[in-house]
Tab-separated table of C-alpha atoms in Angstrom:
chain	number	residue	atom	x	y	z
A	62	MET	CA	0.012	0.021	0.027
A	63	SER	CA	1.483	3.314	-1.049
A	64	GLY	CA	2.021	6.273	1.262
A	65	PRO	CA	2.023	10.029	0.729
A	66	LEU	CA	5.847	10.073	1.254
A	67	ASP	CA	6.873	6.996	-0.773
A	68	GLY	CA	10.249	7.414	-2.483
A	69	ARG	CA	11.075	10.558	-0.351
A	70	LEU	CA	13.954	11.033	2.085
A	71	ALA	CA	13.248	12.772	5.446
A	72	LEU	CA	15.955	14.152	7.787
A	73	VAL	CA	14.886	14.612	11.434
A	74	THR	CA	17.217	16.385	13.982
A	75	GLY	CA	16.980	15.596	17.601
A	76	VAL	CA	15.588	12.118	16.924
A	77	HIS	CA	16.036	11.079	20.587
A	78	GLY	CA	14.179	13.981	22.200
A	79	ASN	CA	10.553	13.707	23.517
A	80	LEU	CA	8.942	14.251	20.042
A	81	GLY	CA	11.731	12.816	17.888
A	82	PRO	CA	10.394	9.261	17.831
A	83	VAL	CA	6.872	10.479	17.146
A	84	TRP	CA	8.138	12.251	13.984
A	85	VAL	CA	10.288	9.231	12.912
A	86	GLU	CA	7.439	6.746	13.225
A	87	ALA	CA	4.942	9.137	11.370
A	88	LEU	CA	7.321	9.665	8.507
A	89	SER	CA	8.350	6.073	8.203
A	90	GLY	CA	4.738	4.891	8.358
A	91	ALA	CA	3.924	7.307	5.402
A	92	GLY	CA	6.501	5.724	3.233
A	93	ALA	CA	9.546	7.933	3.720
A	94	THR	CA	13.146	6.727	4.298
A	95	VAL	CA	14.071	8.519	7.519
A	96	VAL	CA	17.663	9.641	8.596
A	97	GLY	CA	18.541	11.401	11.720
A	98	ILE	CA	21.039	13.645	13.364
A	99	ASP	CA	21.378	13.716	17.168
A	100	ALA	CA	23.984	14.581	19.694
A	101	ALA	CA	23.890	11.025	21.169
A	102	ALA	CA	23.543	7.416	19.761
A	103	GLY	CA	20.311	5.525	20.242
A	104	ALA	CA	18.040	2.933	18.640
A	105	GLU	CA	15.311	4.330	16.352
A	106	ARG	CA	13.572	3.431	13.248
A	107	LEU	CA	16.071	5.010	10.909
A	108	ALA	CA	17.911	4.263	7.780
A	109	ALA	CA	20.957	6.159	9.218
A	110	LEU	CA	21.913	8.122	12.256
A	111	GLU	CA	24.707	10.683	12.365
A	112	ILE	CA	26.014	11.883	15.775
A	113	ALA	CA	26.600	15.667	15.650
A	114	ASP	CA	25.841	18.709	17.841
A	115	ILE	CA	23.808	21.118	15.587
A	116	THR	CA	25.558	24.071	17.177
A	117	ASP	CA	28.870	22.763	15.881
A	118	ARG	CA	28.771	23.941	12.213
A	119	SER	CA	31.794	21.899	10.989
A	120	ALA	CA	30.425	18.735	12.664
A	121	LEU	CA	27.004	19.286	11.366
A	122	ALA	CA	28.205	19.897	7.765
A	123	ALA	CA	30.291	16.679	7.861
A	124	ALA	CA	27.231	14.677	9.084
A	125	CYS	CA	25.043	16.011	6.358
A	126	GLU	CA	27.703	15.369	3.736
A	127	ARG	CA	27.657	11.733	4.770
A	128	ILE	CA	23.991	11.542	4.626
A	129	PHE	CA	23.794	13.163	1.181
A	130	ALA	CA	26.454	10.832	-0.162
A	131	ALA	CA	24.744	7.680	1.142
A	132	HIS	CA	21.034	8.640	0.667
A	133	GLY	CA	20.804	11.891	-1.313
A	134	VAL	CA	19.491	15.351	-0.412
A	135	PRO	CA	16.372	15.180	1.777
A	136	HIS	CA	12.979	16.044	0.496
A	137	VAL	CA	11.693	16.759	4.096
A	138	LEU	CA	13.663	18.440	6.845
A	139	VAL	CA	12.162	18.298	10.380
A	140	ASN	CA	14.071	20.639	12.765
A	141	ASN	CA	13.082	18.986	16.061
A	142	ALA	CA	16.297	19.385	18.096
A	143	GLY	CA	15.811	21.784	21.029
A	144	VAL	CA	16.045	22.168	24.725
A	145	ASP	CA	13.533	23.142	27.383
A	146	GLN	CA	12.927	22.743	31.082
A	147	PRO	CA	9.495	21.062	31.567
A	148	PRO	CA	7.382	21.459	34.697
A	149	VAL	CA	8.002	17.828	36.171
A	150	THR	CA	8.776	16.822	39.596
A	151	GLY	CA	12.391	17.126	40.902
A	152	ALA	CA	14.968	19.871	41.337
A	153	ARG	CA	14.138	23.200	39.737
A	154	SER	CA	16.295	26.280	39.372
A	155	GLY	CA	15.638	29.897	38.487
A	156	ALA	CA	12.337	30.257	40.393
A	157	SER	CA	12.458	33.997	39.801
A	158	VAL	CA	13.476	35.717	36.582
A	159	GLU	CA	16.172	37.602	38.509
A	160	ASP	CA	17.763	34.276	39.147
A	161	VAL	CA	17.776	32.933	35.663
A	162	ASP	CA	21.288	31.954	34.702
A	163	LEU	CA	22.474	33.986	31.662
A	164	ASP	CA	24.689	31.197	30.287
A	165	GLY	CA	21.649	28.826	30.445
A	166	PHE	CA	19.536	31.471	28.600
A	167	ARG	CA	22.201	31.780	25.834
A	168	ARG	CA	22.310	28.010	25.519
A	169	VAL	CA	18.589	27.694	24.799
A	170	LEU	CA	18.962	30.319	22.050
A	171	GLU	CA	22.059	28.660	20.757
A	172	VAL	CA	20.431	25.319	20.336
A	173	ASN	CA	16.805	26.223	19.480
A	174	LEU	CA	17.446	29.104	17.251
A	175	ALA	CA	21.077	29.272	16.093
A	176	GLY	CA	21.317	25.436	15.841
A	177	THR	CA	18.215	25.260	13.640
A	178	PHE	CA	19.494	28.019	11.458
A	179	ALA	CA	22.722	26.070	10.998
A	180	VAL	CA	20.739	23.014	9.890
A	181	CYS	CA	18.695	25.011	7.416
A	182	GLN	CA	21.977	26.566	6.143
A	183	VAL	CA	23.489	23.133	5.313
A	184	ALA	CA	20.459	20.860	4.566
A	185	GLY	CA	17.989	23.502	3.533
A	186	GLY	CA	20.532	25.068	1.249
A	187	ALA	CA	21.014	21.677	-0.482
A	188	MET	CA	17.174	21.269	-0.882
A	189	ALA	CA	16.987	24.792	-2.487
A	190	ALA	CA	19.738	23.821	-4.878
A	191	GLN	CA	17.724	20.736	-5.780
A	192	GLY	CA	14.618	22.960	-6.268
A	193	ARG	CA	12.271	21.073	-4.001
A	194	GLY	CA	11.421	20.148	-0.449
A	195	SER	CA	9.502	20.925	2.671
A	196	ILE	CA	11.219	22.163	5.829
A	197	ILE	CA	9.221	21.839	9.136
A	198	ASN	CA	10.507	23.769	12.102
A	199	ILE	CA	9.143	22.555	15.394
A	200	GLY	CA	7.898	25.589	17.359
A	201	SER	CA	5.649	25.959	20.298
A	202	MET	CA	2.495	27.837	21.196
A	203	TYR	CA	4.841	29.909	23.543
A	204	ALA	CA	6.219	31.329	20.308
A	205	SER	CA	3.123	33.623	20.274
A	206	LEU	CA	1.784	33.293	23.841
A	207	THR	CA	3.486	34.261	27.099
A	208	PRO	CA	3.341	31.498	29.731
A	209	ASP	CA	0.832	32.224	32.580
A	210	PRO	CA	2.740	31.931	36.021
A	211	ALA	CA	-0.413	30.822	37.576
A	212	LEU	CA	-0.039	27.476	35.816
A	213	TYR	CA	2.937	26.749	37.845
A	214	ASP	CA	2.544	28.658	41.190
A	215	HIS	CA	1.545	25.554	43.107
A	216	MET	CA	4.831	23.659	42.337
A	217	ARG	CA	7.403	23.053	45.051
A	218	PRO	CA	10.214	23.828	44.610
A	219	PRO	CA	8.972	26.816	42.789
A	220	PHE	CA	9.051	26.709	38.942
A	221	LEU	CA	9.459	29.452	36.354
A	222	LYS	CA	8.886	28.643	32.708
A	223	PRO	CA	12.225	29.621	31.236
A	224	PRO	CA	11.981	32.939	29.393
A	225	ALA	CA	14.573	31.825	26.789
A	226	TYR	CA	12.293	29.037	25.539
A	227	GLY	CA	9.462	31.163	24.175
A	228	ALA	CA	11.956	33.818	23.031
A	229	SER	CA	13.805	31.109	20.951
A	230	LYS	CA	10.600	29.723	19.485
A	231	ALA	CA	9.367	33.172	18.549
A	232	GLY	CA	12.607	33.797	16.756
A	233	LEU	CA	12.245	30.341	15.019
A	234	VAL	CA	8.868	31.347	13.643
A	235	HIS	CA	10.338	34.609	12.188
A	236	LEU	CA	13.135	32.460	10.763
A	237	THR	CA	10.591	30.233	9.202
A	238	ARG	CA	8.881	33.201	7.367
A	239	TYR	CA	12.336	34.627	6.334
A	240	LEU	CA	13.383	31.359	4.767
A	241	ALA	CA	9.944	30.749	3.216
A	242	LYS	CA	10.302	34.009	1.254
A	243	LEU	CA	14.002	33.304	0.475
A	244	TRP	CA	13.489	29.805	-0.829
A	245	GLY	CA	10.025	29.825	-2.162
A	246	PRO	CA	11.083	30.750	-5.756
A	247	GLN	CA	13.307	27.726	-5.622
A	248	GLY	CA	10.534	25.362	-4.730
A	249	VAL	CA	11.272	24.842	-1.009
A	250	ARG	CA	8.375	25.341	1.500
A	251	VAL	CA	9.133	26.359	5.062
A	252	ASN	CA	6.538	26.133	7.785
A	253	ALA	CA	6.458	25.841	11.605
A	254	LEU	CA	4.507	23.317	13.476
A	255	SER	CA	3.734	24.641	17.009
A	256	PRO	CA	2.258	22.151	19.601
A	257	GLY	CA	0.611	23.343	22.745
A	258	GLY	CA	0.758	21.261	25.883
A	259	VAL	CA	1.725	17.629	25.330
A	260	LEU	CA	1.195	14.917	27.953
A	261	GLY	CA	4.381	13.875	29.494
A	262	GLY	CA	4.525	13.329	33.232
A	263	GLN	CA	2.897	16.616	34.425
A	264	ASP	CA	1.291	16.764	38.011
A	265	GLU	CA	-2.406	16.615	38.429
A	266	GLU	CA	-2.870	20.223	39.497
A	267	PHE	CA	-1.016	21.542	36.514
A	268	LEU	CA	-3.153	19.189	34.240
A	269	ALA	CA	-6.332	20.510	35.898
A	270	LYS	CA	-5.264	24.176	35.442
A	271	PHE	CA	-4.065	23.726	31.839
A	272	THR	CA	-6.994	21.718	30.640
A	273	ALA	CA	-9.474	24.302	32.174
A	274	ARG	CA	-8.018	26.849	29.892
A	275	THR	CA	-8.040	24.616	26.783
A	276	PRO	CA	-11.342	24.401	24.759
A	277	LEU	CA	-10.840	20.744	24.015
A	278	ARG	CA	-10.249	20.075	27.684
A	279	ARG	CA	-7.017	18.084	27.486
A	280	LEU	CA	-3.473	18.025	26.545
A	281	ALA	CA	-2.279	16.602	23.215
A	282	GLU	CA	-1.311	13.008	22.845
A	283	ALA	CA	1.573	12.161	20.457
A	284	SER	CA	-0.904	10.810	17.813
A	285	ASP	CA	-2.587	14.337	17.702
A	286	LEU	CA	0.605	15.721	16.154
A	287	THR	CA	1.411	13.239	13.400
A	288	GLY	CA	-1.387	14.237	11.036
A	289	PRO	CA	-0.332	17.866	11.068
A	290	LEU	CA	3.273	16.832	10.549
A	291	LEU	CA	2.418	14.623	7.465
A	292	PHE	CA	0.236	17.392	6.078
A	293	LEU	CA	3.174	19.790	6.188
A	294	ALA	CA	5.633	17.118	4.829
A	295	SER	CA	3.485	15.998	1.920
A	296	ASP	CA	1.994	17.496	-1.172
A	297	ALA	CA	-1.271	18.007	0.771
A	298	SER	CA	0.232	21.415	1.745
A	299	ARG	CA	1.990	22.153	-1.520
A	300	TYR	CA	0.638	25.797	-1.643
A	301	MET	CA	1.408	26.543	1.984
A	302	THR	CA	4.612	28.261	3.135
A	303	GLY	CA	5.710	30.757	5.786
A	304	GLN	CA	2.965	29.642	8.140
A	305	ASP	CA	2.844	28.673	11.890
A	306	LEU	CA	0.464	25.804	12.260
A	307	ARG	CA	-0.667	25.695	15.921
A	308	ILE	CA	-1.884	22.355	17.359
A	309	ASP	CA	-2.878	23.627	20.742
A	310	GLY	CA	-6.423	22.407	21.360
A	311	GLY	CA	-7.656	25.956	21.016
A	312	PHE	CA	-5.519	27.276	23.816
A	313	SER	CA	-4.562	30.237	21.733
A	314	ALA	CA	-8.055	30.955	20.445
């Protein structure tokens, strides 16, 4: 049975992150050959895995060169690699904005924004040279919304949603639009996919607060994200570029 991505190569960064395996399974299930880049080794459903830190431009370029030589230039690029501090139990730091570590702030921007830009330079540039492809940057609803401190004020020790995370994702959405205009004439579409809250070990009080503010009254499950990803990756969205597709259960409505 044929799939919408049969015969296409998909490159996913951060394949061992929380959502990396979700994207890999979805793309593979749709018929794509999937290759990955991650800072660490691991077992995934991949045709190849290259170990590289996306903030290391030379290591990233070498990893992509090996992928291109073995498998060709990707038709789909999913920029998933990123860092965040989720509100889960355990030690937390930076409970007030005055206490936020500046080096940590810079690191989030370096990985989530500068690292994604580097991947776009190397892999996206090669896709533009081929005259085709879809780039999907994984954003967040916090690219356009500010976290509500009341969602976290019950947590002990105190938790502050890191300010760098939303700032990095807002920059990523702007970068998405920039590259969409730049590479559109060369046949490359660039969109962002921005999930809202995704189930993953949150405490009951947080879940109650969050779902009360969400029209669909729940957080997303992984399966809620795969359809939108495949829409952006496939020809179903062939006239869509420069957009931020929010999958947030109506939280931002």
